[in-house]
mmCIF file of C-alpha atoms and ligand atoms in Angstrom:
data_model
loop_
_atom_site.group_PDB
_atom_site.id
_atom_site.type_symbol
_atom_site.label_atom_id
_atom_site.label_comp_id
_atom_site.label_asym_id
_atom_site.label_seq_id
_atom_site.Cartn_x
_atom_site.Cartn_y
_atom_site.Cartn_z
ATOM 1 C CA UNK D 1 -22.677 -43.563 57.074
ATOM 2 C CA UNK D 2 -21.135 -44.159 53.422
ATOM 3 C CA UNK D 3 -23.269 -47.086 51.723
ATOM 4 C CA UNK D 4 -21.721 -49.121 48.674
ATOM 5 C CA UNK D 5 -23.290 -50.792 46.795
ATOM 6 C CA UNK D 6 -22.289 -53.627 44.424
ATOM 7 C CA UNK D 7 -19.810 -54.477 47.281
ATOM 8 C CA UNK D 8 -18.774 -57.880 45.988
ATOM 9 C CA UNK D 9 -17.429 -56.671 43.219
ATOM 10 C CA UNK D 10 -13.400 -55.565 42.288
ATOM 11 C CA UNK D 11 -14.324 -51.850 42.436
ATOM 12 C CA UNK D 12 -16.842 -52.348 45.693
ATOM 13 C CA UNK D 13 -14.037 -54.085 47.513
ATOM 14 C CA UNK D 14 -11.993 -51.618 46.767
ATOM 15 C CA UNK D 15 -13.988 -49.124 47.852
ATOM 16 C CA UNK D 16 -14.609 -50.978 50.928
ATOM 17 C CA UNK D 17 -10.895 -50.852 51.638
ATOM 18 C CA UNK D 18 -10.105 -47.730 50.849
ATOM 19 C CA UNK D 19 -13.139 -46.520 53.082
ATOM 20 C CA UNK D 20 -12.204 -48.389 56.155
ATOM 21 C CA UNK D 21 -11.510 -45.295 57.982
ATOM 22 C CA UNK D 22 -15.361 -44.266 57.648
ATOM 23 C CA UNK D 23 -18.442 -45.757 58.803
ATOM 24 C CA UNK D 24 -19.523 -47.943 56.012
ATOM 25 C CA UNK D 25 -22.495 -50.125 55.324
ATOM 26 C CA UNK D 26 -21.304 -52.177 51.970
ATOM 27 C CA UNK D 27 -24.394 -54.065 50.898
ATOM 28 C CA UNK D 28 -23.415 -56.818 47.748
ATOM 29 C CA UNK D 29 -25.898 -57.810 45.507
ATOM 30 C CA UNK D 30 -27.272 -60.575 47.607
ATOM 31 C CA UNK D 31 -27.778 -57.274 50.013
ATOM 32 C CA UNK D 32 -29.572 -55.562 48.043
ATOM 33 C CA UNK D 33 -30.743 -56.110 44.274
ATOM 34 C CA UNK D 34 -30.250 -52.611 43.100
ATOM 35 C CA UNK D 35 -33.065 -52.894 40.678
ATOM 36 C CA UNK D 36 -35.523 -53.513 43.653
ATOM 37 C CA UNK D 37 -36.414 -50.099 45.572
ATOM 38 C CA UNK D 38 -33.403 -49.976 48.937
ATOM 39 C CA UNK D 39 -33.699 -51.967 52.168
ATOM 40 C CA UNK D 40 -36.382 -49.980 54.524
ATOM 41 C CA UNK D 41 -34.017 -47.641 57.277
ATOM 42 C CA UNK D 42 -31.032 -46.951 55.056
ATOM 43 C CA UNK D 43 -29.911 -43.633 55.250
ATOM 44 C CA UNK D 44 -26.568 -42.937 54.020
ATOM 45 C CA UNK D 45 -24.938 -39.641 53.988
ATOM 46 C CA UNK D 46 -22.961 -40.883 51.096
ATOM 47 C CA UNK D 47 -23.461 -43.444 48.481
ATOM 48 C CA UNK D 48 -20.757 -44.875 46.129
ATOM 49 C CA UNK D 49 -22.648 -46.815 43.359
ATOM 50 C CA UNK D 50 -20.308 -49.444 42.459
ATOM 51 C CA UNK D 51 -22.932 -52.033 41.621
ATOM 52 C CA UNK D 52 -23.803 -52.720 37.966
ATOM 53 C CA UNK D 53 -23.925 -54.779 34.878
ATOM 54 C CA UNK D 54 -21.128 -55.413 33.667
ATOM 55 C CA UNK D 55 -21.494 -58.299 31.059
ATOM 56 C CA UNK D 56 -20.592 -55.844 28.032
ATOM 57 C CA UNK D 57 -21.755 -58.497 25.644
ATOM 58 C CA UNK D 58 -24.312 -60.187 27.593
ATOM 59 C CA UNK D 59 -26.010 -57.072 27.497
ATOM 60 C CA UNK D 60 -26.628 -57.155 23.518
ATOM 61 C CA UNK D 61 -28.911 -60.529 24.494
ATOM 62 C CA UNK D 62 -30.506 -59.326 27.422
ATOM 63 C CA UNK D 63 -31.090 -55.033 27.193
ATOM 64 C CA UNK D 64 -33.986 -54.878 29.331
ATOM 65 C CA UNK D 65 -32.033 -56.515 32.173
ATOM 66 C CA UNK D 66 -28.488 -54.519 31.709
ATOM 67 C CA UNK D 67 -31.131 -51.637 31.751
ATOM 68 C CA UNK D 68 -32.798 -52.281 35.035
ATOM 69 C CA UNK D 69 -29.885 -52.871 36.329
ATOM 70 C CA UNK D 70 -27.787 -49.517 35.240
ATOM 71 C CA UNK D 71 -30.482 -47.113 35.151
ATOM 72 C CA UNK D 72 -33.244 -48.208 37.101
ATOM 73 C CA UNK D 73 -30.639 -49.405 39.679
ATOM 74 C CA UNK D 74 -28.820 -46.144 39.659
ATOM 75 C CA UNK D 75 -32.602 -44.454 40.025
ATOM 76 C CA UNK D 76 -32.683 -46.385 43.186
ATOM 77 C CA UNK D 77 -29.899 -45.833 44.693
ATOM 78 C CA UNK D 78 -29.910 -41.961 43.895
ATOM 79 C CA UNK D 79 -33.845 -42.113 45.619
ATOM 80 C CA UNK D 80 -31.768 -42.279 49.118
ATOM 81 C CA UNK D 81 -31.180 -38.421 48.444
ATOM 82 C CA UNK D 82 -28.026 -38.669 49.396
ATOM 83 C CA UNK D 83 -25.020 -37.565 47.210
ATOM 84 C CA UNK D 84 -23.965 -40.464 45.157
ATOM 85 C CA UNK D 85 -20.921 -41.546 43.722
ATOM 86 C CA UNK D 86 -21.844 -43.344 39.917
ATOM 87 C CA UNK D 87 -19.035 -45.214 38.061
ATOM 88 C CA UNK D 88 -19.320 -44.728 34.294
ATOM 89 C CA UNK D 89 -17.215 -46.052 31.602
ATOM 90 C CA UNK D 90 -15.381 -44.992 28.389
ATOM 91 C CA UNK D 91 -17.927 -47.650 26.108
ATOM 92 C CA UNK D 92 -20.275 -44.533 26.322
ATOM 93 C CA UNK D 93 -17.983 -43.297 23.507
ATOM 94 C CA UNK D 94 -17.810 -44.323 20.298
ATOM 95 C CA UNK D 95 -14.347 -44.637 19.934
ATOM 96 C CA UNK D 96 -13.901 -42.635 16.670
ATOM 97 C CA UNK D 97 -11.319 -40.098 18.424
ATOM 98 C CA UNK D 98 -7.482 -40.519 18.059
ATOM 99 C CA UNK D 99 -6.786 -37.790 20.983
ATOM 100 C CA UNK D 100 -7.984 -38.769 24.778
ATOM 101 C CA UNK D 101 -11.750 -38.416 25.258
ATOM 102 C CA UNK D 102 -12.596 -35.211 27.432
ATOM 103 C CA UNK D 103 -15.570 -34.362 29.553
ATOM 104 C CA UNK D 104 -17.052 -32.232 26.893
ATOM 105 C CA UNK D 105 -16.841 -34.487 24.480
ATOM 106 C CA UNK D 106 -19.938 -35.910 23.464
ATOM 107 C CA UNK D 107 -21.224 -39.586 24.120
ATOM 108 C CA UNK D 108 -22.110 -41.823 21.188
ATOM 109 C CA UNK D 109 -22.190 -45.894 23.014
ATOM 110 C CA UNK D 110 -22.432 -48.206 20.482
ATOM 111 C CA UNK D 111 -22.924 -51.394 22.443
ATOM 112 C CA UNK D 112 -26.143 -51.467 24.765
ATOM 113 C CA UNK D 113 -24.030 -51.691 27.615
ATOM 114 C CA UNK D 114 -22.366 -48.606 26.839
ATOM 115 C CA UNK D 115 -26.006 -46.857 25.948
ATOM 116 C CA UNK D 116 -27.151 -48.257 29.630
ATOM 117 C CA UNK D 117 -24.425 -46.869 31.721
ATOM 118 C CA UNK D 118 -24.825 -43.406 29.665
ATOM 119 C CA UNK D 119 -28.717 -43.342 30.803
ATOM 120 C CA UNK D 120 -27.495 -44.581 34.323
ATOM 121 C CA UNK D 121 -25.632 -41.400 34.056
ATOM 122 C CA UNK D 122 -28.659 -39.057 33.544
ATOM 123 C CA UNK D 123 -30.307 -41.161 36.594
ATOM 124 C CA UNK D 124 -27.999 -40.530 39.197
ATOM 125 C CA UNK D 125 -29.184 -37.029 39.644
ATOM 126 C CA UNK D 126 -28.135 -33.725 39.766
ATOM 127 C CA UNK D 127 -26.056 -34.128 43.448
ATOM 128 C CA UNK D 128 -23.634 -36.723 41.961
ATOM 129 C CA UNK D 129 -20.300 -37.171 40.677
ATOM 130 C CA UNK D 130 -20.583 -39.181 37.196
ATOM 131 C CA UNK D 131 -16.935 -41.249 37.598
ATOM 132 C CA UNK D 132 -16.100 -42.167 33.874
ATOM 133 C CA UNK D 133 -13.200 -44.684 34.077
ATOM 134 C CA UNK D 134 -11.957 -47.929 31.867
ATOM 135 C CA UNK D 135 -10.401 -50.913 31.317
ATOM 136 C CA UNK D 136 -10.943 -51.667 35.548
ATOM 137 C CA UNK D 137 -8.316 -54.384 37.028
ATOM 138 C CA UNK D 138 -8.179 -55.546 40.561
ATOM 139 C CA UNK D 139 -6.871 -58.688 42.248
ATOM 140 C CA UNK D 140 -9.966 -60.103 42.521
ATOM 141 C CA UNK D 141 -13.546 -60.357 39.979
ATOM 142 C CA UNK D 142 -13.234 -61.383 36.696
ATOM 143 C CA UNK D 143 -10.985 -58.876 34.909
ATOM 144 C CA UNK D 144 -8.307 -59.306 32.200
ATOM 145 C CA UNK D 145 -5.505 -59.890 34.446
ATOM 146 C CA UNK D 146 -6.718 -62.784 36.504
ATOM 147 C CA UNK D 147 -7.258 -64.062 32.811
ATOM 148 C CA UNK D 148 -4.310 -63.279 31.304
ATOM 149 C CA UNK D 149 -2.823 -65.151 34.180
ATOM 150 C CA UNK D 150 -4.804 -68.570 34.178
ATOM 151 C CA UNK D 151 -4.453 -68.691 30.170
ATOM 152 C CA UNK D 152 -0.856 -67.790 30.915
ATOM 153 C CA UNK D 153 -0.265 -70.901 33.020
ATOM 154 C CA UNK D 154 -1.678 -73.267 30.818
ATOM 155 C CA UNK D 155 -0.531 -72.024 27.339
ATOM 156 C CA UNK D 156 2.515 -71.309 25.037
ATOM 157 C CA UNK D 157 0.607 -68.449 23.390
ATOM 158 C CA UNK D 158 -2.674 -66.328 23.733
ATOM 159 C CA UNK D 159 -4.601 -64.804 20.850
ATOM 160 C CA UNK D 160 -4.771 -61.090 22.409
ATOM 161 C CA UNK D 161 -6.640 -58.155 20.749
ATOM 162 C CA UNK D 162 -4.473 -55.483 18.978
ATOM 163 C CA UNK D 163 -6.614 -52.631 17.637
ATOM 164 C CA UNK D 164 -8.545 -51.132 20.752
ATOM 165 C CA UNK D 165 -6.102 -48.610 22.358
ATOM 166 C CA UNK D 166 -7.444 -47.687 26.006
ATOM 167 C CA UNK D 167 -6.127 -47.468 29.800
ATOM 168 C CA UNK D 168 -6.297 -50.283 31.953
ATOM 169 C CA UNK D 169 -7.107 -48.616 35.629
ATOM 170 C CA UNK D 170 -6.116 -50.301 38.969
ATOM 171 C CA UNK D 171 -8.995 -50.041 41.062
ATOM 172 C CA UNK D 172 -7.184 -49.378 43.995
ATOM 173 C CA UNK D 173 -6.606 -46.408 41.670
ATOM 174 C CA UNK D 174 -9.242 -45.901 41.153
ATOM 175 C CA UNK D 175 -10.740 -45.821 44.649
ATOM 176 C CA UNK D 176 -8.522 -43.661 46.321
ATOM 177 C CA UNK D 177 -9.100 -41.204 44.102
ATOM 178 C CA UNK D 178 -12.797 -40.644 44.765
ATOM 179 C CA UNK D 179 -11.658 -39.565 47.614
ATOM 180 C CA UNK D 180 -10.583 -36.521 45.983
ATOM 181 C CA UNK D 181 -13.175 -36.288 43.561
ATOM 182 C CA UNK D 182 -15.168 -35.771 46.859
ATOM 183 C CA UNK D 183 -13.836 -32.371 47.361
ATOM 184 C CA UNK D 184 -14.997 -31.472 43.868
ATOM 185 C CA UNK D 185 -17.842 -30.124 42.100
ATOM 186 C CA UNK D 186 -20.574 -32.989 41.575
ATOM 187 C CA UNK D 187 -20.192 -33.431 37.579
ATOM 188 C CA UNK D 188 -18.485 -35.378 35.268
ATOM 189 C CA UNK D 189 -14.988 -36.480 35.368
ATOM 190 C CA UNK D 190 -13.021 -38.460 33.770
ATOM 191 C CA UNK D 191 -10.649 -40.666 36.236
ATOM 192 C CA UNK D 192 -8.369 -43.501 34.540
ATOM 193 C CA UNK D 193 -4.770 -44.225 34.478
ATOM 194 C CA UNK D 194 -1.967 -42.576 33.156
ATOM 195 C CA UNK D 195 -0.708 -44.011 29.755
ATOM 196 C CA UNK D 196 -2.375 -46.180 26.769
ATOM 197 C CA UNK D 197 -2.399 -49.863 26.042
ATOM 198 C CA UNK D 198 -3.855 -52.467 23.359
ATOM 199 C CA UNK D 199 -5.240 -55.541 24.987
ATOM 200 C CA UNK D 200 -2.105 -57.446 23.418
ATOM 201 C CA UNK D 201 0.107 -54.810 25.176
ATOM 202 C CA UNK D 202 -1.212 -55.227 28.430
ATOM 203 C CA UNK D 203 -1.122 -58.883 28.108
ATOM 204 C CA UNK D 204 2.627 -58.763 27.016
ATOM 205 C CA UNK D 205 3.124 -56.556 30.165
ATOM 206 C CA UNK D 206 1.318 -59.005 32.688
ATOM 207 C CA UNK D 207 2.938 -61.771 31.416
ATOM 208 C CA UNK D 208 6.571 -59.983 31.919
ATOM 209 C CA UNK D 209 5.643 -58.546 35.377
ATOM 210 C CA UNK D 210 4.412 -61.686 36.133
ATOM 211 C CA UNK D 211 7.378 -64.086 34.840
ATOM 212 C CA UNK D 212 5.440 -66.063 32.334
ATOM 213 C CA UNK D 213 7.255 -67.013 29.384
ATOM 214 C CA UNK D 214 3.795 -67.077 27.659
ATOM 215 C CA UNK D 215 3.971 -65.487 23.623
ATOM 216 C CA UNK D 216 0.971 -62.639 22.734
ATOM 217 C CA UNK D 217 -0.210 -63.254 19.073
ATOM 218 C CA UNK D 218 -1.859 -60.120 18.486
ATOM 219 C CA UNK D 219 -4.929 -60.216 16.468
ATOM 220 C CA UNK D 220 -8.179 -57.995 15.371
ATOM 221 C CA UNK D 221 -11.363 -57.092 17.265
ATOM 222 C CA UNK D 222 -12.980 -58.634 14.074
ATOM 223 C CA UNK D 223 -11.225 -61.488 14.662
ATOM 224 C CA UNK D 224 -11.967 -62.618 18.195
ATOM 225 C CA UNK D 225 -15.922 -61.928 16.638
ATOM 226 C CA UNK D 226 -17.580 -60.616 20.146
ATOM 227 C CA UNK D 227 -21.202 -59.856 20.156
ATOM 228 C CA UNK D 228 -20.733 -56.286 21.684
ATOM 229 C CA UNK D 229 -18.904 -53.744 19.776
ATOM 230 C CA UNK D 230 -16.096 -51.619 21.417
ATOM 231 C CA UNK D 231 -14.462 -48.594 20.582
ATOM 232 C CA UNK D 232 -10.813 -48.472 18.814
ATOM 233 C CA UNK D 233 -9.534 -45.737 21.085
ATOM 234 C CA UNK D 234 -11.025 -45.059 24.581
ATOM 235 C CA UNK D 235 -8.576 -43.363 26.682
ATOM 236 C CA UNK D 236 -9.891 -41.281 28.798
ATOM 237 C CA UNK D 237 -8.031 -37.595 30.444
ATOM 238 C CA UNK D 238 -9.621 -34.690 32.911
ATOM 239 C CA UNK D 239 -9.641 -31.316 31.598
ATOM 240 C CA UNK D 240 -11.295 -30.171 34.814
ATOM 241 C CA UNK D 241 -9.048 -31.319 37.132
ATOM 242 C CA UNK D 242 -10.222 -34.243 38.288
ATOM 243 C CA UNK D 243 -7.235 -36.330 40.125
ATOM 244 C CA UNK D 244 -4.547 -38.282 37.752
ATOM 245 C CA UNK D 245 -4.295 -41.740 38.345
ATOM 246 C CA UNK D 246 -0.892 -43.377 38.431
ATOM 247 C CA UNK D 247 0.111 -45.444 34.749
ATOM 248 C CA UNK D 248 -1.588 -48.333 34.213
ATOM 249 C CA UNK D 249 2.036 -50.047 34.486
ATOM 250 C CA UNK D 250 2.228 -49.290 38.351
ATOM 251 C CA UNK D 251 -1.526 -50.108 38.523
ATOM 252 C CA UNK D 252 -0.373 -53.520 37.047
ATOM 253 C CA UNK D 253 2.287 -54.093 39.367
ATOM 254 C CA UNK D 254 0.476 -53.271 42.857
ATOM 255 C CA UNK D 255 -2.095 -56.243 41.448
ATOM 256 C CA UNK D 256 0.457 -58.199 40.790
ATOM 257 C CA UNK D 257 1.692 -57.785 44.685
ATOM 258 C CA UNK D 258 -1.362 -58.208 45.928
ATOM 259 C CA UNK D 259 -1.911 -61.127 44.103
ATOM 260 C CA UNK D 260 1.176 -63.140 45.328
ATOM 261 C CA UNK D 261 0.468 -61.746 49.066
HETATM 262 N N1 NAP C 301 -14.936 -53.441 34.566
HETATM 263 C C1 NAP C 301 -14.596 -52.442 33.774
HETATM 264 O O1 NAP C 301 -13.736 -52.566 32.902
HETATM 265 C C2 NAP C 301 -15.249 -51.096 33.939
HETATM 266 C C3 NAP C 301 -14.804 -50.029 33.154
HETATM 267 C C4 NAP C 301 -15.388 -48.776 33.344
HETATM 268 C C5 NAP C 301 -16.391 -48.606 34.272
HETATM 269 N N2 NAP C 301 -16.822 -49.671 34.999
HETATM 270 C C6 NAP C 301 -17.897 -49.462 35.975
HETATM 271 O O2 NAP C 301 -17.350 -49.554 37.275
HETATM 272 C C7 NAP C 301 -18.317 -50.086 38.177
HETATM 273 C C8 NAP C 301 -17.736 -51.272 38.923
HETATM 274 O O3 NAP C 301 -17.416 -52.284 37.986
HETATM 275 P P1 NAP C 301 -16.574 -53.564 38.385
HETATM 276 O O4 NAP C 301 -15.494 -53.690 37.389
HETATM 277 O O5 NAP C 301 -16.255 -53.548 39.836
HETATM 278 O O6 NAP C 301 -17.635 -54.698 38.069
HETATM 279 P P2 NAP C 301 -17.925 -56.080 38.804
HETATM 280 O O7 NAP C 301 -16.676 -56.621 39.405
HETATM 281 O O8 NAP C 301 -18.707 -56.884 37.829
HETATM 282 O O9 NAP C 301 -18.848 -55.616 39.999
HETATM 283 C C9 NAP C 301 -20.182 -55.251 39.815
HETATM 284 C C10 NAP C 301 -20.935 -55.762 41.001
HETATM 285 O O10 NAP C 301 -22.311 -55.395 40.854
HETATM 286 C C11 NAP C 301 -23.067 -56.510 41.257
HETATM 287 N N3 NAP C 301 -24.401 -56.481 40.670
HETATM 288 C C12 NAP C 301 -24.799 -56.861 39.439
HETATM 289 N N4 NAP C 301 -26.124 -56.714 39.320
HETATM 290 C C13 NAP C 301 -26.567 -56.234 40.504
HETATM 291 C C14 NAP C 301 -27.825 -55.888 40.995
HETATM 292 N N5 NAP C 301 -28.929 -56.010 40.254
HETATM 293 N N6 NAP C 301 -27.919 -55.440 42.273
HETATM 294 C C15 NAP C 301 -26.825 -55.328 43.050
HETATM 295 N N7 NAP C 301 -25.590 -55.646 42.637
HETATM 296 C C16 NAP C 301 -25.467 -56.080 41.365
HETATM 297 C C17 NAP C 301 -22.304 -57.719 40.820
HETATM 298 O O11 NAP C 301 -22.710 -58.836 41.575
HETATM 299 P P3 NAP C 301 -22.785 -60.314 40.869
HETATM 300 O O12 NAP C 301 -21.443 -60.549 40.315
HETATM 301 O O13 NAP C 301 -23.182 -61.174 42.016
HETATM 302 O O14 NAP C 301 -23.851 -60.176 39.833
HETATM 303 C C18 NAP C 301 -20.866 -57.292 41.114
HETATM 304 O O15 NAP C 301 -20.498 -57.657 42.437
HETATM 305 C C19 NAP C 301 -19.539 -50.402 37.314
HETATM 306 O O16 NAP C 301 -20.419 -49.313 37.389
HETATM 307 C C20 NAP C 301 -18.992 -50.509 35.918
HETATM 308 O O17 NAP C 301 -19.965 -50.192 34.946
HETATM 309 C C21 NAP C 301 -16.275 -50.908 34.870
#
């Protein structure tokens, strides 16, 4: 049996889908907190950890929390002993690169968030596959899109960041490749889409794919004033093979379908 965790979430359901095929137990977080030890009788041959927190700049407020959550949640799930599936992200970077981060390269997080999931890393054991992708999309969660696409339809123009350069990543992506990350190594790997975007790129993108005559007035990180910092350039590409993702364009796109199905 394959458990997820963190089922309700874009990447969980995801999972979920791309799973169907296998014998899955997908537990949300009324389920199972993951910072609570598992359910009694679980016994998964598999798990793929999608649960987390994910409020990057709630996070600064509340570390303690985002902690339990990421590492001693991750600690949790990895006490099933089975191999485990954990989904990292770019933030444990600092951002300071102008070439695509690499698995050797090493971590510096600046936010908390991004110092959590890198612990949650070191938690999931040595039998797991450390999934490092960014910028995750899906038709359903809160995720930039689904924003972009409410402001969209009730403004003339959105204030969209211009100075972080990263790769948005479909999560249907996303999910089908850990299939294939399966057949690999456990490790690290870095898995996100093909290409780069700004915030205010991907914005003027949805809005095209999407019909909306909506304007993008790009503007600074400093300006939009966030409590969390984030790095300037996060994109993220395998030099150990792990599986390329299509461009974040065609990730955009296959939302976009499944959004108007
Ligand atoms: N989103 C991104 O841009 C991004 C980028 C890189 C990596 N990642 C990583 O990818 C993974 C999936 O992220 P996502 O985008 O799918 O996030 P998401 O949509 O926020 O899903 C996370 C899920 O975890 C659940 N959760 C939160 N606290 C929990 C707890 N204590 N116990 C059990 N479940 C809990 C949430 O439930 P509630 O909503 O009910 O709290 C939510 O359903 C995470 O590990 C994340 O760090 C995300």
């Amino acid at each position: 049996m394959y458990l997820i965790t963190g089922a309700g979430g874009q990447l969980g359901r995801a999972l979920a889908e791309e799973f169907a095929d296998e014998e899955v137990v997908a537990l949300a977080h009324a389920d199972w907190d993951v910072s609570l030890p598992p359910p009694p009788g679980l016994a998964p041959e598999l798990v793929l950890h999608a649960a987390a927190w994910t409020d990057v700049d709630g996070a600064e407020a509340d570390p303690q929390e985002a902690a339990a959550v990421n590492v001693g949640g991750t600690a949790n799930a990895a006490s099933l002993g089975a191999p485990l599936v954990y989904y990292s992200t770019d933030y444990v970077f600092d951002g300071e690169k102008r070439e695509p981060y690499v698995e050797s390269d090493g971590p510096n997080p600046r936010s908390v968030y991004g110092r959590s999931k890198l612990h949650g890393e070191a938690a999931a054991g040595a039998q797991a596959w450390i999934v490092r992708s960014s910028w995750l999309f899906g038709p359903t969660g809160n995720n930039f899109v689904r924003t972009m696409l409410r402001l969209g339809a009730e403004r003339d123009e959105v204030a969209v960041v211009d100075d972080q350069l990263g790769s948005p990543t479909y999560v249907g992506h996303l999910a089908a490749a850990t299939r294939r990350v399966l057949g690999l190594p456990h490790g690290i790997y870095h898995v996100a889409a093909g290409g780069e975007a700004t915030w205010a790129d991907f914005a003027e993108a949805i809005f095209e794919e999407a019909g909306l005559p909506t304007r993008v007035r790009r503007i600074s990180t400093a300006e939009l004033g966030r409590p969390a910092p984030r790095p300037a350039y996060s994109v993220l590409r395998s030099e150990k093979g792990a599986p390329e993702l299509p461009h974040w364009r065609e990730g955009l796109r296959e939302c976009l379908d499944r959004l108007e199905r």
